[in-house]
Short mmCIF file of C-alpha atoms in Angstrom, two decimals:
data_model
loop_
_atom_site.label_atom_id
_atom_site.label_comp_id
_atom_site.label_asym_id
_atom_site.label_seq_id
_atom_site.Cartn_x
_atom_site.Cartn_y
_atom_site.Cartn_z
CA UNK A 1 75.86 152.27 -90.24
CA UNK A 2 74.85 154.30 -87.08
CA UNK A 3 73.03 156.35 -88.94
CA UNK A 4 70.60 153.78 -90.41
CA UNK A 5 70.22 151.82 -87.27
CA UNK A 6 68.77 155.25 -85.22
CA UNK A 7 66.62 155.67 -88.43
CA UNK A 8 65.23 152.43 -88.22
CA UNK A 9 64.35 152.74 -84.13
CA UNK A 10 62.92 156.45 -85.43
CA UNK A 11 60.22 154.61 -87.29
CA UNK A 12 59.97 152.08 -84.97
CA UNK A 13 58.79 154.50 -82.58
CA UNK A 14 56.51 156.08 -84.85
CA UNK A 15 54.43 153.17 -85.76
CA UNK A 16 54.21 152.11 -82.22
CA UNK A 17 52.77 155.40 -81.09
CA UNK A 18 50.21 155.59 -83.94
CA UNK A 19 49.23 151.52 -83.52
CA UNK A 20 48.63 152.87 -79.07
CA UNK A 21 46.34 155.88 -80.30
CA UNK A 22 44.47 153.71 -83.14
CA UNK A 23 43.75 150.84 -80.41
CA UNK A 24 42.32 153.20 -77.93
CA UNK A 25 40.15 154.75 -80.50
CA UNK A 26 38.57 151.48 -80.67
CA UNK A 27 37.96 150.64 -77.44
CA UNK A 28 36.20 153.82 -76.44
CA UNK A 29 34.05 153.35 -79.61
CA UNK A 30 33.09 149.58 -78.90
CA UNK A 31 32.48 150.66 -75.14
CA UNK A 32 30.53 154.12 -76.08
CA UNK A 33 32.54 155.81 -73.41
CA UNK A 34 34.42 159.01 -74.64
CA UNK A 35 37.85 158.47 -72.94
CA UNK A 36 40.68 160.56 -73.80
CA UNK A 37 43.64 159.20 -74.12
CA UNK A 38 46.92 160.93 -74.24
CA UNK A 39 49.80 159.63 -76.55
CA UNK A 40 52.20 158.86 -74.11
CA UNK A 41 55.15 161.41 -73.80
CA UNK A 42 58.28 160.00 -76.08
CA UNK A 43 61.43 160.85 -75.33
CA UNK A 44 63.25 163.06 -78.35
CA UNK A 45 65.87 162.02 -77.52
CA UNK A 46 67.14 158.46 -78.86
CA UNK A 47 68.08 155.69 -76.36
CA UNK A 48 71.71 154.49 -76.26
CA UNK A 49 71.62 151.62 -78.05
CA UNK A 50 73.91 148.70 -76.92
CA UNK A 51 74.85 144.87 -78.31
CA UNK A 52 74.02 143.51 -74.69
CA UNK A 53 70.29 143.10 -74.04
CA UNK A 54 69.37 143.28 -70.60
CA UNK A 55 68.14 140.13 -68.98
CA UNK A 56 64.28 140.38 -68.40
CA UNK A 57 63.33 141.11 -64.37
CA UNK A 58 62.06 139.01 -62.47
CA UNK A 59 60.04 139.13 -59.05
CA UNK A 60 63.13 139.56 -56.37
CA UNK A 61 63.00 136.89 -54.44
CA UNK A 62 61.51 137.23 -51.04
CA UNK A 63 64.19 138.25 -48.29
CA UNK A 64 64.32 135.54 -46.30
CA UNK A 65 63.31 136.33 -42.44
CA UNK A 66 65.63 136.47 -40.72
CA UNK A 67 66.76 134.14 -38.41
CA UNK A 68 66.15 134.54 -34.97
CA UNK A 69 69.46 135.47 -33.25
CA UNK A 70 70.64 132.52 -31.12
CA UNK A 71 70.65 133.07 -27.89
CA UNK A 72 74.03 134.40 -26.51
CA UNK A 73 75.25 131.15 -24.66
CA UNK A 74 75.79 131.34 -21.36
CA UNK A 75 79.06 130.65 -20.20
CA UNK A 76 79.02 128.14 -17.56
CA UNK A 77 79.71 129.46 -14.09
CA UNK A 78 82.50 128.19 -12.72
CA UNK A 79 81.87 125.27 -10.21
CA UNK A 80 82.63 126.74 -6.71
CA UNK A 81 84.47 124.25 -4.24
CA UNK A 82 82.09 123.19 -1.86
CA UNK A 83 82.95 125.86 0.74
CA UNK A 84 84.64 123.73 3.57
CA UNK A 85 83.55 124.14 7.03
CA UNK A 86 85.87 126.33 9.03
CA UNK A 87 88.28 123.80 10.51
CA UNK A 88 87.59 124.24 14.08
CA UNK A 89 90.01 125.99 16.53
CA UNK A 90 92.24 123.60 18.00
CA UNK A 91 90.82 123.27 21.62
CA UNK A 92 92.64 124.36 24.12
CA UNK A 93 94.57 122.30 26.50
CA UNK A 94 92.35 122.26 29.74
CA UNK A 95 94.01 124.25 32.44
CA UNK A 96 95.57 121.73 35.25
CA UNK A 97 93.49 121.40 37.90
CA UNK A 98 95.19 123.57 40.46
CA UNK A 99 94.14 121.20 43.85
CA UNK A 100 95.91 117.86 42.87
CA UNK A 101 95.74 114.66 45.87
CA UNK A 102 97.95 112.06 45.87
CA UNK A 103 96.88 109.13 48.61
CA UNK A 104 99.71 106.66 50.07
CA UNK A 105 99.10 103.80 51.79
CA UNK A 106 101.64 101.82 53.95
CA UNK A 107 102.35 98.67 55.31
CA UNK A 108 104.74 96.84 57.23
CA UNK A 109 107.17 93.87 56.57
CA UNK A 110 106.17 91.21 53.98
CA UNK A 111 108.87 87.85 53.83
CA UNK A 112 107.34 85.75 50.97
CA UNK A 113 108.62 82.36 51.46
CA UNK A 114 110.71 82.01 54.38
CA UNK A 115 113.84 80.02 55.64
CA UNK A 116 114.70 77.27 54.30
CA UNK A 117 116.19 75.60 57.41
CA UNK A 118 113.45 75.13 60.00
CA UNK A 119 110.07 75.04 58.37
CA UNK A 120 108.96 78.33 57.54
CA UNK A 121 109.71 78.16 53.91
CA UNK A 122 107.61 74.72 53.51
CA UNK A 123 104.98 75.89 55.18
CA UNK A 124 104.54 79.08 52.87
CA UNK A 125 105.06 77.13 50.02
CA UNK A 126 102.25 74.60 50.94
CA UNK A 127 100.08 77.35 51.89
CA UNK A 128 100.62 78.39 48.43
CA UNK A 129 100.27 74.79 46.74
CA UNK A 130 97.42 73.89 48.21
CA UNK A 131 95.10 76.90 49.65
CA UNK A 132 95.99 78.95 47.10
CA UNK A 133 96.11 76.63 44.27
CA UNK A 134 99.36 78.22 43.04
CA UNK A 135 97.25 81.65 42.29
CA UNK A 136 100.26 84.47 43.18
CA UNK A 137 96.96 86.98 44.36
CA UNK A 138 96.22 84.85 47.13
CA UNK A 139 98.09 86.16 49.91
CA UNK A 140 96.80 90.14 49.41
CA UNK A 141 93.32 89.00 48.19
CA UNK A 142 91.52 90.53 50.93
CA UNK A 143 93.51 93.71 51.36
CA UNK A 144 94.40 94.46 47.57
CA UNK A 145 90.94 96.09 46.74
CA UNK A 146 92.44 98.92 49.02
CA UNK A 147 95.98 99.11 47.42
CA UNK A 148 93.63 99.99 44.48
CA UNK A 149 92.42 102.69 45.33
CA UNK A 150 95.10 104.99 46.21
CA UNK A 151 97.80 106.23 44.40
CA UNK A 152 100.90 104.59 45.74
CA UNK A 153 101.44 101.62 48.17
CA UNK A 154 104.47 100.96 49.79
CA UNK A 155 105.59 97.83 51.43
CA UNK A 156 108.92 96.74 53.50
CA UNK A 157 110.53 93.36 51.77
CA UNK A 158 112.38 91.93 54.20
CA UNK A 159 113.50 89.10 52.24
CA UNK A 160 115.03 88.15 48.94
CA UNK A 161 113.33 86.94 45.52
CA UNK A 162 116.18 84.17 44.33
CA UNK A 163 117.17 80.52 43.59
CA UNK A 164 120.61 81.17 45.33
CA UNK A 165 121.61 78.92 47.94
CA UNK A 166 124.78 80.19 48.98
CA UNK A 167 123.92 82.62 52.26
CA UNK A 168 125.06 84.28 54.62
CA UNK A 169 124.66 81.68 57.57
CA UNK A 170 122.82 83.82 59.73
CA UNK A 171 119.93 82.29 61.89
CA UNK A 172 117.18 83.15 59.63
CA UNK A 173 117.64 83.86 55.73
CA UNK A 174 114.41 84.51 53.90
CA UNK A 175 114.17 83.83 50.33
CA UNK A 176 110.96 83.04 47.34
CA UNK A 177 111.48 81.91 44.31
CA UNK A 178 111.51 85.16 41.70
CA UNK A 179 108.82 84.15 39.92
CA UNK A 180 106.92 85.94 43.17
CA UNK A 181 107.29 89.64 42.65
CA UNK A 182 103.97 88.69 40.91
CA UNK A 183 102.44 88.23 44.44
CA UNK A 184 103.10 92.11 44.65
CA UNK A 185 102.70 93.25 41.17
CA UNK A 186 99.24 91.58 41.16
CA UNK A 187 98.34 93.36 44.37
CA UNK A 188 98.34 96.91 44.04
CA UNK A 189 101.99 96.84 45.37
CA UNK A 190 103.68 99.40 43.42
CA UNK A 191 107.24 99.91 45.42
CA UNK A 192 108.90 97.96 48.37
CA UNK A 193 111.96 99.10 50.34
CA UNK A 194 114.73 97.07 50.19
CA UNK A 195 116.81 98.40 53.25
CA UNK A 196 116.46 95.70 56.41
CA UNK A 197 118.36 93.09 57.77
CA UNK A 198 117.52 90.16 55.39
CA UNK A 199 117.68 92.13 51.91
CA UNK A 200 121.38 90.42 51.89
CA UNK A 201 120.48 86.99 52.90
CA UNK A 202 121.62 85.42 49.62
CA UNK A 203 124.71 87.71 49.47
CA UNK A 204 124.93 90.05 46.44
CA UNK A 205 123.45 87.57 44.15
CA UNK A 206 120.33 86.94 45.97
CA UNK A 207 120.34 90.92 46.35
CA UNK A 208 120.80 91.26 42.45
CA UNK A 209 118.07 88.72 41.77
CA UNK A 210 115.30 90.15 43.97
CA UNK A 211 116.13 93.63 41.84
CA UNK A 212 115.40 92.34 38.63
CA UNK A 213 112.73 90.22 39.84
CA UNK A 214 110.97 93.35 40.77
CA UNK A 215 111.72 95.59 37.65
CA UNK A 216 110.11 92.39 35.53
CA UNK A 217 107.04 92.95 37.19
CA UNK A 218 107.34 96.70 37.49
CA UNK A 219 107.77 97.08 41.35
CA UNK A 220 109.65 100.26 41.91
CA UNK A 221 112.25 99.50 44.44
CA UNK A 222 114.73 102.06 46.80
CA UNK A 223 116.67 101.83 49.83
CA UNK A 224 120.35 101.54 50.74
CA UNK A 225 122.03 103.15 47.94
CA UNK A 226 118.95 103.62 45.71
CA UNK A 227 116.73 106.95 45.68
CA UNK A 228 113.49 106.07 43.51
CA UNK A 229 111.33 108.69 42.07
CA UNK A 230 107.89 107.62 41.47
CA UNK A 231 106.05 109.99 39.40
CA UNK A 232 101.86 109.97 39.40
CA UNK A 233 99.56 112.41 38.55
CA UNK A 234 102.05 114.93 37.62
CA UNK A 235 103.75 114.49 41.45
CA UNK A 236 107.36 113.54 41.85
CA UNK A 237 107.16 110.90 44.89
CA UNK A 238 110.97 110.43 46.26
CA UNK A 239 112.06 107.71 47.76
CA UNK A 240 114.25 106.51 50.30
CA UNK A 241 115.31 104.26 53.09
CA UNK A 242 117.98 102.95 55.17
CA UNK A 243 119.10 100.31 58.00
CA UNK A 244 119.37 102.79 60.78
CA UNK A 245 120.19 100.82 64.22
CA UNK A 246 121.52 103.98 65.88
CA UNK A 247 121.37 107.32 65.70
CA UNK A 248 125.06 108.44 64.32
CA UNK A 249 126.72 110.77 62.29
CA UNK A 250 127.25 108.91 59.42
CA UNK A 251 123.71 107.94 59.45
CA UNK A 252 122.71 111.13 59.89
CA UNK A 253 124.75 112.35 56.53
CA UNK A 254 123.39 109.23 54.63
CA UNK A 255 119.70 110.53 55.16
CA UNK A 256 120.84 114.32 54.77
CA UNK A 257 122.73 113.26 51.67
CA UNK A 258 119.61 111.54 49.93
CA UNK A 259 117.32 113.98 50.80
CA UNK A 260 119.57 116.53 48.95
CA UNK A 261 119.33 113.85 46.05
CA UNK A 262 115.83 114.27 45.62
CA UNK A 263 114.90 117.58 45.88
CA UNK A 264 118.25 118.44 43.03
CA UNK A 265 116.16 115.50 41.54
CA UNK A 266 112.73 117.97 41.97
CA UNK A 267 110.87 115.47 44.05
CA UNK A 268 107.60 117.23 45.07
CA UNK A 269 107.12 114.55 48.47
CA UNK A 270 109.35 113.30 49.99
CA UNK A 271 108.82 109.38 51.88
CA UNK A 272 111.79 107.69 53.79
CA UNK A 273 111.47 104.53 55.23
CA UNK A 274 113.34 102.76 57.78
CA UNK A 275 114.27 99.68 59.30
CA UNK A 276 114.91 100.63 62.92
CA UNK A 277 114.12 99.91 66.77
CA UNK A 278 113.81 96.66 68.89
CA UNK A 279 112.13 93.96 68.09
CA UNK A 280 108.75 93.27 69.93
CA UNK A 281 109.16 96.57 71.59
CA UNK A 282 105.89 98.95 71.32
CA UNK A 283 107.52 102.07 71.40
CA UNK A 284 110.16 103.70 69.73
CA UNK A 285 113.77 104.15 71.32
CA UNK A 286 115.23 107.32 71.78
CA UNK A 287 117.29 106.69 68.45
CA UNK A 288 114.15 106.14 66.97
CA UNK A 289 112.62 109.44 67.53
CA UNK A 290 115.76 111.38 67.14
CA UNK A 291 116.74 110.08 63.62
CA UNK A 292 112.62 110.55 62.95
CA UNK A 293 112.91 114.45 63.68
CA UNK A 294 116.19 114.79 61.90
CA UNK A 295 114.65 113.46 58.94
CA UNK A 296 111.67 115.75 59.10
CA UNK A 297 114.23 118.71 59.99
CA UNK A 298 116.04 117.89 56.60
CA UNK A 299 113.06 117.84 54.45
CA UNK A 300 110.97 114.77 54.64
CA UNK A 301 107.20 114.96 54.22
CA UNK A 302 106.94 111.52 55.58
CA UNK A 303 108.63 109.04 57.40
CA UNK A 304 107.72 105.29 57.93
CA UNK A 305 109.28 102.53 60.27
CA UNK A 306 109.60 98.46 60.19
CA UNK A 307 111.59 96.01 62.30
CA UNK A 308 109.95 95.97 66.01
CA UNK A 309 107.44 92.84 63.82
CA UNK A 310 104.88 94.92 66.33
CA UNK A 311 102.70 98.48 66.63
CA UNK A 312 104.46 101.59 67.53
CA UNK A 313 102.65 105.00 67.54
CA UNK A 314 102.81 107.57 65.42
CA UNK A 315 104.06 110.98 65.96
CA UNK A 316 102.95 114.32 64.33
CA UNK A 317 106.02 116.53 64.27
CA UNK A 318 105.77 119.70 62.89
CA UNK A 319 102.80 118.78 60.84
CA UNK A 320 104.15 115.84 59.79
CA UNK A 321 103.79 112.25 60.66
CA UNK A 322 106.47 109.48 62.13
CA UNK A 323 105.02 106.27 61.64
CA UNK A 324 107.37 104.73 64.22
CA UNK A 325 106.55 100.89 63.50
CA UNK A 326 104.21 99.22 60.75
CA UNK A 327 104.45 96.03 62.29
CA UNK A 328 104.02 92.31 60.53
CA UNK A 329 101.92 92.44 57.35
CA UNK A 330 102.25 89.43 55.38
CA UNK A 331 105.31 87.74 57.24
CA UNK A 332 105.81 84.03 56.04
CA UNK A 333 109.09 83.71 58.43
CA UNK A 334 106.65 82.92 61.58
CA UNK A 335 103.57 80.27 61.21
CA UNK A 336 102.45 81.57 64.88
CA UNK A 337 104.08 84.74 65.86
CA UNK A 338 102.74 85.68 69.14
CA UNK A 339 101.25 88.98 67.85
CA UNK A 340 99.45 89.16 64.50
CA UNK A 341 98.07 92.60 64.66
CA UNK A 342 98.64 95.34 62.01
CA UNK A 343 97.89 98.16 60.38
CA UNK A 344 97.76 100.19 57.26
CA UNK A 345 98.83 103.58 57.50
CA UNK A 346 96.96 106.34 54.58
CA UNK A 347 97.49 109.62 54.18
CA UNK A 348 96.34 112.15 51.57
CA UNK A 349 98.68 115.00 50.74
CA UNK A 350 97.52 118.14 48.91
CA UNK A 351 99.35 120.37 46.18
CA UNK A 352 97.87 123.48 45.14
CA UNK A 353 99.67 124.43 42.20
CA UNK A 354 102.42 121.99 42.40
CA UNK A 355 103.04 123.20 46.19
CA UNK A 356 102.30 120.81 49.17
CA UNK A 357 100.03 122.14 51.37
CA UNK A 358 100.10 122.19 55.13
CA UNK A 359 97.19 119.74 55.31
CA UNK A 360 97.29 116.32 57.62
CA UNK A 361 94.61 113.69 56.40
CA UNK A 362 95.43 110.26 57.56
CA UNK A 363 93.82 106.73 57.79
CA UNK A 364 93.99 103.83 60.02
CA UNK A 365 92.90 100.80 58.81
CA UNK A 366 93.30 97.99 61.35
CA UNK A 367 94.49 94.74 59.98
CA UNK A 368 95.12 91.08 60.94
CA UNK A 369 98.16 89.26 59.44
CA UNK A 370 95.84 86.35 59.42
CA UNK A 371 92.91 85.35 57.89
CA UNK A 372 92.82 82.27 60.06
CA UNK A 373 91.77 82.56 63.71
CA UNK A 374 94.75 80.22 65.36
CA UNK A 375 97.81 80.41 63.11
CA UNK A 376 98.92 82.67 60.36
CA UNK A 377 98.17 82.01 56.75
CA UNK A 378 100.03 84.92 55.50
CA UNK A 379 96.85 86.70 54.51
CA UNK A 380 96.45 89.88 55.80
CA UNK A 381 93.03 90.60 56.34
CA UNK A 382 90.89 94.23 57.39
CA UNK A 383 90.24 93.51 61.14
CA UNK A 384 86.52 93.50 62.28
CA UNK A 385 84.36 93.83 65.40
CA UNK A 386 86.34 93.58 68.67
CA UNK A 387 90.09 92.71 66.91
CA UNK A 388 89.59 96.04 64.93
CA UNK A 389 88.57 98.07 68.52
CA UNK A 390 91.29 96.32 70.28
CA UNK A 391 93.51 97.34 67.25
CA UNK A 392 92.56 101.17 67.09
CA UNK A 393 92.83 101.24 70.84
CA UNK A 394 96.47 100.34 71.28
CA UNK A 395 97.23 102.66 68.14
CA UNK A 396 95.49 105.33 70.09
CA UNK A 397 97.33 104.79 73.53
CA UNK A 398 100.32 104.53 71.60
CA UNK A 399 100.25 107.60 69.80
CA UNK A 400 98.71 110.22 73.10
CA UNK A 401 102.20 108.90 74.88
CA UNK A 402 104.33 110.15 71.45
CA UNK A 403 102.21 113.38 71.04
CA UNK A 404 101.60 114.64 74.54
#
């Protein structure tokens, strides 16, 4: 069978050739051109032959362009915090001011109200009733402007703030209701010494009462048993004060023993003030001015003096001052005492890095304890003109005699 089959494709091949030579005779005839045409070469050898017949080609499809390469994404950049501002250095605490000044101011005795028994305590209260219209600043309304300005003012109550009745029979026993520790709260008054003769006048209750009438309004009090420190502007101000008739041994330990009590208590000034001398007398007893120098001696910066209800002088001992008598300031236990001049003692003191220095500023500030011309109102009032020259005079007289 193979046999025939290559026979067959042997022919095949034979006829095709001579049909190709035959055909191109023709053409060159019909066109008159003498091409040659050569029988194509044929292979002798026969072609596999196979049942599968091959599929016929076609035109390969155009390769498709390619596609542009994407792009290579970006990748996002990672959001960056906001950058925070630098959180500022804490500032530094300001250095203390090295020069510190504290300013005191003094005054005498103030009896709000008065006694009960013989007038005086009506006529305060009507004062109060009726020029004052019930308004508590009215008896320091023309000096309290000047509590205001300094740093710590200090007043002697001689007196009692209480509704107790039962007292202790003596001639005079002051009292006001407690409602007026406002009179000094209001005022610039920041602490009173309680250590006189008429702190007692309503026995221990009238003494308890005038106590917490005071802390309710934030009036520092001291004297007698009680050391106070009051602290301002970084300063420790001790406090202290006592009844001091003569000059004796067991007054002198009281004073050495509270002394000791406020420097252990780091007090940086030191202010006693006493009740001491006789009354209506313009200078100071010998009692007076020894107690005064012992105090100094035993540490005291400064030391202040009530009970005369007149002017003393004032003493510089060692550098330091004895104020030996404030006088009357606002004193509701007299409608016409026969003297009604005053005086508010100042003085600046001067720490230089917490220590006091050696310096001795003071102020005079000539006052009457009226602001009436013929009686007393209980309004202490800055003396002017001729009352304020006859004032500073006497102050002056008084104090060449002390400081000669």
């Amino acid at each position: 069978m193979k046999k025939n089959k290559f026979t067959v494709a042997i022919t095949f091949l034979t006829f095709l050739t001579l049909t190709l030579v035959m055909l191109s005779v023709f053409v060159t005839h019909f066109n008159g051109n003498n091409i040659s045409v050569e029988p194509p070469d044929i292979a002798l050898s026969a072609p596999a032959i196979t049942d599968d017949f091959p599929e016929p080609e076609t035109e390969p499809e155009p390769e498709p362009e390619p596609e542009p390469e994407p792009e290579p994404e970006h990748e996002p950049e990672p959001e960056l915090e906001p950058e925070s501002e630098p959180e500022p250095e804490p500032e530094s605490e300001p250095e203390p001011d090295p020069i510190i000044t504290i300013t005191i101011s003094a005054a005498g005795d103030v009896t709000l109200g008065g006694c009960p028994v013989g007038g005086s305590y009506r006529n305060f209260m009507r004062e109060f009733e009726e020029a004052a219209e019930s308004d508590y600043t009215y008896f320091f309304r023309n000096v309290r402007h000047l509590f205001y300005e300094d740093d710590l003012t200090i007043v002697n109550l001689e007196g009692t703030l209480t509704n107790e009745t039962n007292h202790m029979g003596k001639s005079y026993n002051f009292k006001a209701p407690p409602e007026f520790a406002r009179t000094l709260s209001s005022s610039g008054i920041n602490a009173v010494s309680l250590a006189n003769n008429h702190s007692n006048d309503f026995r221990a209750k009238g003494y308890q009462d005038t106590k917490d009438s005071l802390e309710a309004e934030g009036v520092a009090f001291f004297g007698n048993a009680t050391n106070t420190i009051y602290e301002v502007n970084g300063i420790k101000i001790g406090l202290f004060g006592f009844l001091t008739w003569v000059d004796s041994r067991e007054n002198r330990n009281a004073i050495a023993a509270a002394i000791k009590d406020l420097q252990d208590r780091e007090a940086d000034l030191i202010i006693a003030y006493f009740h001491w001398g006789i009354e209506t007398h313009y200078r100071p007893n010998s009692h007076q001015r020894n107690l005064g120098h012992f105090t100094i001696d035993n540490g005291a910066d400064l030391v202040l003096g009530t009970h005369p209800h007149v002017i003393q002088g004032i003493e510089e001992y060692k550098g330091k001052n004895i104020v030996y008598s404030l006088a009357n300031f606002c004193f509701g236990g007299n409608r016409r005492p026969f003297d009604m001049d005053s005086f508010i003692f100042r003085q600046t003191f001067t720490f230089e890095n917490g220590i006091l220095l050696e310096t001795n500023e003071t102020e005079i500030i000539p006052v009457r304890t009226t602001s009436a011309q013929s009686y007393n109102n209980y309004q202490p009032t800055p003396a002017e003109g001729r009352d304020a020259e006859r004032i500073m005079d006497l102050i002056e007289k008084l104090n060449d005699e002390l400081n000669r």
